[in-house]
Tab-separated table of C-alpha atoms in Angstrom:
chain	number	residue	atom	x	y	z
A	1	MET	CA	18.567	16.438	17.995
A	2	ILE	CA	15.857	17.192	15.442
A	3	ASP	CA	17.545	15.001	12.833
A	4	ASP	CA	17.789	12.111	15.279
A	5	PHE	CA	14.129	12.483	16.230
A	6	ALA	CA	13.010	12.693	12.602
A	7	LYS	CA	15.019	9.642	11.555
A	8	ASP	CA	13.869	7.565	14.512
A	9	HIS	CA	10.255	8.564	13.943
A	10	LEU	CA	10.244	7.831	10.215
A	11	HIS	CA	12.160	4.597	10.680
A	12	GLY	CA	9.761	3.473	13.399
A	13	ARG	CA	6.750	4.142	11.188
A	14	LEU	CA	8.383	2.236	8.344
A	15	ARG	CA	9.025	-0.778	10.586
A	16	ARG	CA	5.426	-0.715	11.802
A	17	ASP	CA	3.892	-0.454	8.341
A	18	ARG	CA	6.113	-3.176	6.877
A	19	GLU	CA	4.822	-5.595	9.482
A	20	ALA	CA	1.243	-4.499	8.882
A	21	LEU	CA	1.600	-5.282	5.186
A	22	VAL	CA	3.110	-8.735	5.711
A	23	TRP	CA	0.459	-9.512	8.335
A	24	LYS	CA	-2.186	-9.337	5.613
A	25	LEU	CA	-0.888	-12.728	4.416
A	26	ASP	CA	-1.567	-14.326	7.804
A	27	GLY	CA	-3.505	-17.582	7.547
A	28	LEU	CA	-3.991	-17.488	3.778
A	29	SER	CA	-3.518	-20.454	1.468
A	30	GLU	CA	-0.940	-20.194	-1.302
A	31	TYR	CA	-3.789	-19.665	-3.737
A	32	ASP	CA	-5.528	-16.872	-1.830
A	33	ALA	CA	-2.222	-15.152	-1.085
A	34	ARG	CA	-1.338	-14.843	-4.761
A	35	ARG	CA	-4.570	-14.934	-6.755
A	36	PRO	CA	-5.640	-11.741	-8.588
A	37	LEU	CA	-8.270	-9.849	-6.602
A	38	THR	CA	-8.899	-6.922	-8.942
A	39	VAL	CA	-9.378	-6.639	-12.690
A	40	SER	CA	-5.827	-5.282	-12.950
A	41	GLY	CA	-4.411	-8.363	-11.209
A	42	SER	CA	-3.577	-6.875	-7.793
A	43	ASN	CA	-2.754	-9.605	-5.281
A	44	LEU	CA	-1.535	-9.727	-1.701
A	45	LEU	CA	1.711	-11.645	-2.085
A	46	GLY	CA	2.624	-9.497	-5.059
A	47	LEU	CA	2.233	-6.338	-2.970
A	48	VAL	CA	4.628	-7.723	-0.348
A	49	LYS	CA	7.121	-8.743	-3.026
A	50	HIS	CA	6.870	-5.359	-4.740
A	51	VAL	CA	7.379	-3.292	-1.585
A	52	ALA	CA	10.421	-5.386	-0.635
A	53	GLY	CA	11.887	-4.684	-4.066
A	54	VAL	CA	11.237	-0.964	-3.630
A	55	GLU	CA	13.162	-0.983	-0.345
A	56	ALA	CA	15.993	-3.023	-1.812
A	57	ARG	CA	16.535	-0.454	-4.528
A	58	TYR	CA	16.018	2.756	-2.557
A	59	PHE	CA	18.094	1.784	0.474
A	60	GLY	CA	20.560	-0.132	-1.673
A	61	GLU	CA	21.449	1.139	-5.128
A	62	VAL	CA	20.514	4.746	-4.345
A	63	PHE	CA	23.228	4.930	-1.672
A	64	ASP	CA	25.705	2.619	-3.406
A	65	ARG	CA	24.936	-0.174	-0.946
A	66	PRO	CA	23.572	-2.921	-3.256
A	67	SER	CA	21.114	-5.316	-1.679
A	68	PRO	CA	22.261	-8.916	-1.150
A	69	GLU	CA	18.909	-10.037	-2.568
A	70	PRO	CA	18.942	-10.740	-6.334
A	71	LEU	CA	17.303	-7.967	-8.334
A	72	PRO	CA	17.035	-7.404	-12.076
A	73	ARG	CA	18.423	-4.174	-13.460
A	74	TRP	CA	15.974	-1.345	-12.932
A	75	GLN	CA	16.127	-0.702	-16.692
A	76	ASP	CA	14.658	-4.190	-17.235
A	77	HIS	CA	11.646	-3.702	-14.986
A	78	ASP	CA	8.695	-5.591	-16.473
A	79	GLY	CA	6.164	-5.784	-13.651
A	80	SER	CA	7.259	-9.254	-12.538
A	81	ASP	CA	7.739	-7.923	-9.005
A	82	LEU	CA	3.970	-7.505	-8.685
A	83	TRP	CA	3.114	-11.206	-8.630
A	84	ALA	CA	4.562	-14.517	-7.484
A	85	THR	CA	5.500	-17.298	-9.871
A	86	GLU	CA	4.469	-20.897	-9.226
A	87	ASP	CA	8.028	-21.623	-8.072
A	88	GLU	CA	7.979	-18.938	-5.359
A	89	THR	CA	6.298	-19.731	-2.050
A	90	SER	CA	4.894	-17.208	0.389
A	91	GLU	CA	7.495	-18.294	2.925
A	92	GLN	CA	10.367	-17.679	0.500
A	93	ILE	CA	9.111	-14.217	-0.391
A	94	ILE	CA	8.576	-13.236	3.245
A	95	GLU	CA	12.067	-14.476	4.186
A	96	SER	CA	13.562	-12.454	1.338
A	97	CYS	CA	11.509	-9.494	2.450
A	98	ARG	CA	12.879	-9.675	5.995
A	99	ARG	CA	16.454	-9.960	4.738
A	100	THR	CA	15.816	-6.838	2.687
A	101	TRP	CA	14.546	-5.064	5.800
A	102	GLU	CA	17.772	-5.907	7.633
A	103	HIS	CA	19.800	-4.392	4.817
A	104	SER	CA	17.566	-1.304	4.695
A	105	ASP	CA	17.740	-0.866	8.466
A	106	ALA	CA	21.529	-0.964	8.332
A	107	THR	CA	21.543	1.761	5.672
A	108	ILE	CA	19.167	3.935	7.665
A	109	ASP	CA	21.075	3.433	10.923
A	110	GLU	CA	24.497	4.087	9.463
A	111	LEU	CA	23.799	7.153	7.304
A	112	PRO	CA	22.788	10.676	8.368
A	113	LEU	CA	19.537	12.114	7.025
A	114	ASP	CA	21.421	14.403	4.650
A	115	ALA	CA	23.504	11.570	3.169
A	116	PRO	CA	23.411	12.084	-0.611
A	117	GLY	CA	21.858	9.515	-2.891
A	118	HIS	CA	21.189	9.127	-6.583
A	119	VAL	CA	17.979	7.740	-8.102
A	120	PRO	CA	18.683	7.046	-11.778
A	121	TRP	CA	15.076	6.045	-12.530
A	122	TRP	CA	13.721	9.434	-11.418
A	123	PRO	CA	13.301	11.975	-14.230
A	124	GLU	CA	15.615	14.959	-14.487
A	125	PRO	CA	16.309	17.138	-12.607
A	126	HIS	CA	15.358	14.969	-9.616
A	127	THR	CA	18.316	12.606	-9.735
A	128	GLY	CA	19.926	14.078	-6.616
A	129	THR	CA	18.372	13.263	-3.253
A	130	ASN	CA	19.211	12.315	0.329
A	131	LEU	CA	18.255	9.770	2.976
A	132	PHE	CA	15.480	11.943	4.396
A	133	ALA	CA	13.736	12.248	1.025
A	134	VAL	CA	14.116	8.521	0.364
A	135	LEU	CA	12.748	7.583	3.792
A	136	VAL	CA	9.669	9.730	3.206
A	137	HIS	CA	9.234	8.310	-0.298
A	138	VAL	CA	9.513	4.658	0.764
A	139	LEU	CA	7.247	5.199	3.764
A	140	GLY	CA	4.624	6.694	1.453
A	141	GLU	CA	4.947	3.756	-0.948
A	142	THR	CA	4.622	1.263	1.909
A	143	ASN	CA	1.576	3.043	3.348
A	144	ARG	CA	-0.101	3.156	-0.048
A	145	HIS	CA	0.274	-0.562	-0.640
A	146	ALA	CA	-0.633	-1.462	2.929
A	147	GLY	CA	-3.930	0.319	2.271
A	148	HIS	CA	-4.389	-1.702	-0.898
A	149	ALA	CA	-3.731	-4.853	1.115
A	150	ASP	CA	-6.356	-3.863	3.699
A	151	ILE	CA	-9.051	-3.822	1.037
A	152	LEU	CA	-7.829	-6.946	-0.760
A	153	ARG	CA	-7.724	-9.003	2.436
A	154	GLU	CA	-11.192	-7.860	3.471
A	155	GLY	CA	-12.444	-9.068	0.106
A	156	VAL	CA	-10.933	-12.529	0.647
A	157	ASP	CA	-12.333	-13.429	4.059
A	158	GLY	CA	-13.587	-10.267	5.743
A	159	ARG	CA	-10.572	-9.806	8.046
A	160	THR	CA	-9.703	-6.181	8.723
A	161	GLY	CA	-7.422	-4.188	10.991
A	162	MET	CA	-4.287	-2.073	10.766
A	163	ARG	CA	-2.208	-4.380	12.955
A	164	PRO	CA	-2.714	-7.701	14.761
A	165	GLU	CA	-3.265	-6.024	18.117
A	166	HIS	CA	-6.112	-3.978	16.646
A	167	GLU	CA	-7.964	-6.869	15.047
A	168	THR	CA	-11.385	-7.604	16.530
A	169	ARG	CA	-13.688	-10.575	16.151
A	170	ILE	CA	-15.970	-10.235	13.142
A	171	ASP	CA	-19.557	-9.379	14.131
A	172	GLY	CA	-21.571	-10.280	11.040
A	173	LYS	CA	-24.810	-8.665	12.220
A	174	ALA	CA	-23.093	-5.404	13.117
A	175	ARG	CA	-21.313	-5.339	9.762
A	176	ASP	CA	-24.542	-5.977	7.875
A	177	ALA	CA	-26.296	-3.204	9.782
A	178	TYR	CA	-23.476	-0.752	9.120
A	179	TYR	CA	-23.392	-1.704	5.437
A	180	ALA	CA	-27.146	-1.167	5.168
A	181	LYS	CA	-26.890	2.250	6.843
A	182	VAL	CA	-24.178	3.427	4.467
A	183	GLU	CA	-26.048	2.025	1.459
A	184	GLN	CA	-29.253	3.796	2.477
A	185	ALA	CA	-27.421	7.092	2.937
A	186	ALA	CA	-25.885	6.714	-0.539
A	187	ARG	CA	-29.269	5.990	-2.140
A	188	SER	CA	-30.928	8.903	-0.349
A	189	ALA	CA	-28.153	11.275	-1.418
A	190	ALA	CA	-28.391	10.096	-5.027
A	191	SER	CA	-32.176	10.527	-5.007
A	192	SER	CA	-31.909	13.997	-3.490
A	193	THR	CA	-29.315	15.042	-6.038
A	194	ALA	CA	-31.489	13.785	-8.885
A	195	ARG	CA	-34.462	15.787	-7.597
A	196	ARG	CA	-32.415	18.968	-7.383
A	197	ALA	CA	-31.215	18.443	-10.955
A	198	VAL	CA	-34.771	18.479	-12.415
A	199	PRO	CA	-35.533	21.890	-14.034
A	200	ARG	CA	-38.166	23.946	-12.159
A	201	ASP	CA	-40.579	24.148	-15.106
A	202	VAL	CA	-40.466	20.351	-15.516
A	203	MET	CA	-41.438	19.946	-11.855
A	204	PHE	CA	-44.430	22.241	-12.448
A	205	GLU	CA	-45.494	20.092	-15.401
A	206	ARG	CA	-45.483	17.012	-13.232
A	207	ARG	CA	-47.493	18.646	-10.466
A	208	ASP	CA	-50.153	20.384	-12.595
A	209	GLY	CA	-50.392	17.978	-15.473
A	210	GLY	CA	-49.413	20.778	-17.829
A	211	ARG	CA	-46.699	23.330	-18.339
A	212	ALA	CA	-46.842	26.293	-15.962
A	213	GLY	CA	-46.992	29.630	-17.832
């Protein structure tokens, strides 16, 4: 009973967070979906592509159930899963992503939580694992990149929200007021910290025009 509950709960969270990540591409042009948005080149379509590849490997190779989606050998990983080439469209990557989900879901549904797996790219002695550990690992990876996508998408056009049903209409005045409040609190805290850092005898000098003695 506990195993069934745990698997259903983790699997449900994974399904939810996958959709949240892909939703961050909603309404974007091909350029905005794939253009680098940080100095390290992070981009929205690349995050979706990367997370799909993570699932394909962990719910595929790890349990000897290779994904039907083409993947390079893990030994040849070169970071190309973190961005989209000019020949790959958003639609193609999302379709591949959803096919990967179907394969992952089948693995999760068909295996018990203690089903053994093998992760050859993990360092020794952590090459032995099971479905429970992999589910937790992939869920954490998906959550992490969904958070990245939240920030990246906000930087593109201001849209925020964890899921479509939680998205609200942008209120520019309210956002500006909130931003100003947080900025003022940060400046006040920095000023207060700087004052506390000034040695006591230096403060006396400033007040009396000379060194207190």
